[in-house]
Every structure is written in structure tokens, then in C-alpha cells.
GROMACS .gro file of C-alpha atoms in nm:
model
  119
    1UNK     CA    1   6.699   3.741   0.466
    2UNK     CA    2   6.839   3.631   0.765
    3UNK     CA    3   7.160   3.580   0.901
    4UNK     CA    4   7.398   3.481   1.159
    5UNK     CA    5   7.741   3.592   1.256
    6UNK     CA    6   8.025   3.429   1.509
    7UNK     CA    7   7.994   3.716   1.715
    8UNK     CA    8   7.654   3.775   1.789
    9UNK     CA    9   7.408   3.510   1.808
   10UNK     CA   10   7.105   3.689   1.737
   11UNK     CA   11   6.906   3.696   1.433
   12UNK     CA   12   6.878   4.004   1.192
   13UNK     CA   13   6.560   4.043   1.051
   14UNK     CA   14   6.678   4.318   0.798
   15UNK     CA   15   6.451   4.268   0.513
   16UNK     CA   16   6.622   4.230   0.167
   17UNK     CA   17   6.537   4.555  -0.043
   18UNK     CA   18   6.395   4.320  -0.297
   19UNK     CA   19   6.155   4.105  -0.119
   20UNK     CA   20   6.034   4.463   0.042
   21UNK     CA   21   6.020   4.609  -0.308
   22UNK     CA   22   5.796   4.303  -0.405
   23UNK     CA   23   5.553   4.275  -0.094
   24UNK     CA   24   5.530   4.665  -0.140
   25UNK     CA   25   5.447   4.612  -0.531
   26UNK     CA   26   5.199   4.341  -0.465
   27UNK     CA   27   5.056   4.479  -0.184
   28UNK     CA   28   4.967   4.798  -0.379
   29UNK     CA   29   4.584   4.822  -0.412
   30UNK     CA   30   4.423   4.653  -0.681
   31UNK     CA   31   4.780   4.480  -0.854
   32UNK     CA   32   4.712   4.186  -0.735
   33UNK     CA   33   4.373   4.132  -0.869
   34UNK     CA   34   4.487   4.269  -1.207
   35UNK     CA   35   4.737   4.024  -1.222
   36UNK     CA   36   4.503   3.734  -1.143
   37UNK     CA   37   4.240   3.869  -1.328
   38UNK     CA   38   4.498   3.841  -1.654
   39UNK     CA   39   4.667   3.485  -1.530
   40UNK     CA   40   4.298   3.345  -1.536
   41UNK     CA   41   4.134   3.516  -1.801
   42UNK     CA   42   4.415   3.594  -2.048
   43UNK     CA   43   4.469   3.910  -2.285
   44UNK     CA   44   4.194   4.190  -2.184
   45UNK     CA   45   4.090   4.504  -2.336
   46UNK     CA   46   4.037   4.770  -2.031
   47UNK     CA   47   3.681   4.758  -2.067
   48UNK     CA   48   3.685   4.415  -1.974
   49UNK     CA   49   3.940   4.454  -1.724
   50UNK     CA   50   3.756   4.757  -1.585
   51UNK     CA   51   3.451   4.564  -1.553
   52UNK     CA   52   3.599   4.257  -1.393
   53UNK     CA   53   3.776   4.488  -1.098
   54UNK     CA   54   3.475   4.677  -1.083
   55UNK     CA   55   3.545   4.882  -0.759
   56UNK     CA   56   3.899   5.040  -0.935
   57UNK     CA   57   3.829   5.386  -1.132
   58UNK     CA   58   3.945   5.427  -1.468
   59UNK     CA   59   4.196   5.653  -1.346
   60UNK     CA   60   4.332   5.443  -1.068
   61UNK     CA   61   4.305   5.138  -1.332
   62UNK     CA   62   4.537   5.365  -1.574
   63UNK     CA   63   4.815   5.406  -1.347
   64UNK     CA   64   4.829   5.076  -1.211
   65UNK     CA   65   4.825   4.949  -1.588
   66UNK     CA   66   5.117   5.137  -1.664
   67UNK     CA   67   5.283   5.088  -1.327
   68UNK     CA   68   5.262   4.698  -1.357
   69UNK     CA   69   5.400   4.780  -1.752
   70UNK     CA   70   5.706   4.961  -1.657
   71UNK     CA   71   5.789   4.664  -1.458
   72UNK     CA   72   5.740   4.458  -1.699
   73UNK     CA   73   5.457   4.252  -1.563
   74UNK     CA   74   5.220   4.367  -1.862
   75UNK     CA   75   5.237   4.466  -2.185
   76UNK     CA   76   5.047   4.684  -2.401
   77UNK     CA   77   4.963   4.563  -2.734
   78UNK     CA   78   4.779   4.786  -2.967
   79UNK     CA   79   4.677   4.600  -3.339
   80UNK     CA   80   4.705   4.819  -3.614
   81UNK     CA   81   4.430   4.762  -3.812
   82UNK     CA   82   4.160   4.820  -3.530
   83UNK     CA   83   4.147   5.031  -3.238
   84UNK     CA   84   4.208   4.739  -3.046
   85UNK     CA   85   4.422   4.737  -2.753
   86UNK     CA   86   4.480   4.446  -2.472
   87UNK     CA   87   4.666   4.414  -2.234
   88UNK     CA   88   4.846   4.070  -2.132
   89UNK     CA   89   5.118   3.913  -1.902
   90UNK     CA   90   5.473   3.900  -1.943
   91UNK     CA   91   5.665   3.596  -1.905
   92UNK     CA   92   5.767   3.825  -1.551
   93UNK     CA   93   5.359   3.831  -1.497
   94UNK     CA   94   5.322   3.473  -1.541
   95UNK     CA   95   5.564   3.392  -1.289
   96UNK     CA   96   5.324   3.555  -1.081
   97UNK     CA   97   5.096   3.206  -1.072
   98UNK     CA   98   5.219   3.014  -0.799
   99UNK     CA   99   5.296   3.267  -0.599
  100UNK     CA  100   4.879   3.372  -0.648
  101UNK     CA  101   4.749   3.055  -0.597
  102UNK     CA  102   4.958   3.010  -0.254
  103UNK     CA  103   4.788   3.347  -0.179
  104UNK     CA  104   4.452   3.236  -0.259
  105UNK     CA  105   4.494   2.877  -0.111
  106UNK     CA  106   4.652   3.105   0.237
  107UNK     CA  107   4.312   3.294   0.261
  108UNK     CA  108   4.103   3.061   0.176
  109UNK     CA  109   4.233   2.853   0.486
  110UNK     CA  110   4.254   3.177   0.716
  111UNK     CA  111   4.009   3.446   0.613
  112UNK     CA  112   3.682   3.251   0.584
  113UNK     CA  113   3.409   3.465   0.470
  114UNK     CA  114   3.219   3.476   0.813
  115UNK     CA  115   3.314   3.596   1.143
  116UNK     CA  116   3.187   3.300   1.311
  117UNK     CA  117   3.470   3.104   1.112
  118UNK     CA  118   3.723   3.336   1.204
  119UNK     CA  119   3.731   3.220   1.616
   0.00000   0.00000   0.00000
């Protein structure tokens, strides 16, 4: 991320295209909670998911379903012999853990839930 050279002693502070690719994929509204929602609760059917990220619209939820799917976060599993779809984490997804409970343990520490804890 950051680098020196012999000639100039300054730092560069060029992000790497895939840490900005990640922060930008993470950061996208409501990924994060699906992806916590699924490392905590395991395999959900949307209606499950759709009620536990309650303030996402089915259409929003959609998109960001397949989004985190065609980067192989999720997957879609549909049974055969019911109408039963879930949807549950990748071995790519569960890598997600740590880096979600250093998130949660950050803000926690640093956004407390009133403003008086905030000074």
C-alpha cells in the first residue's frame, strides 16, 4: 500500500485497486449486514433475510443478493423437491468473520449509541 523509493523520501498513499475494490464492496449499503446476518445466523431463505434487514426493499435486497453471488460471497441453493431456496456463505463469505467482528468490536469502542458518549 505504501512505499518508499531511494529517490524520494515521501510516502505514496496510492491505494491498491484491491483493497479499494473491497472497502468499496463492503461499504456498499446493506452488504455488510447481509453478510453478518448469514455468518451469525447461517443459511436463510429471503423472507427471513428480508425480515432480519428490515429497512432494505425487496428490490434493493435482490440485487445485493446477486451482487454478493457473483462474487462469490453467497450462494444460491434451490432444493428440488420444495420451493425452497436459501441462501448461505461461501468459504470467500466466511472469511468475512474476523474482519466483521474487528468492525463491530471498532464501533462498539468509537460510536457509542449516545451523543453524550461521543465527547
Amino acid at each position: 500500500m505504501t512505499s518508499k523509493t531511494d529517490e524520494d523520501s515521501s510516502v505514496d498513499f496510492t491505494l491498491c485497486p484491491r483493497f479499494e475494490q473491497t472497502f468499496s464492496f463492503l461499504g456498499k449499503k446493506w452488504n455488510g449486514l447481509i453478510i453478518d446476518v448469514l455468518l451469525h445466523e447461517g443459511p436463510q431463505r429471503f423472507r427471513d433475510l428480508a425480515r432480519k434487514v428490515p429497512r432494505c426493499s425487496d428490490r434493493v435486497l435482490v440485487e445485493r443478493l446477486k451482487e454478493l453471488e457473483e462474487n462469490g460471497v453467497i450462494v444460491r441453493q434451490t432444493f428440488p423437491d420444495n420451493a425452497l431456496i436459501e441462501y448461505e456463505l461461501t468459504q470467500k463469505g466466511q472469511e468475512f468473520k474476523a474482519v466483521m467482528a474487528a468492525v463491530h468490536a471498532w464501533s462498539d469502542k468509537w460510536y457509542c449509541s449516545t451523543e453524550t458518549d461521543q465527547k
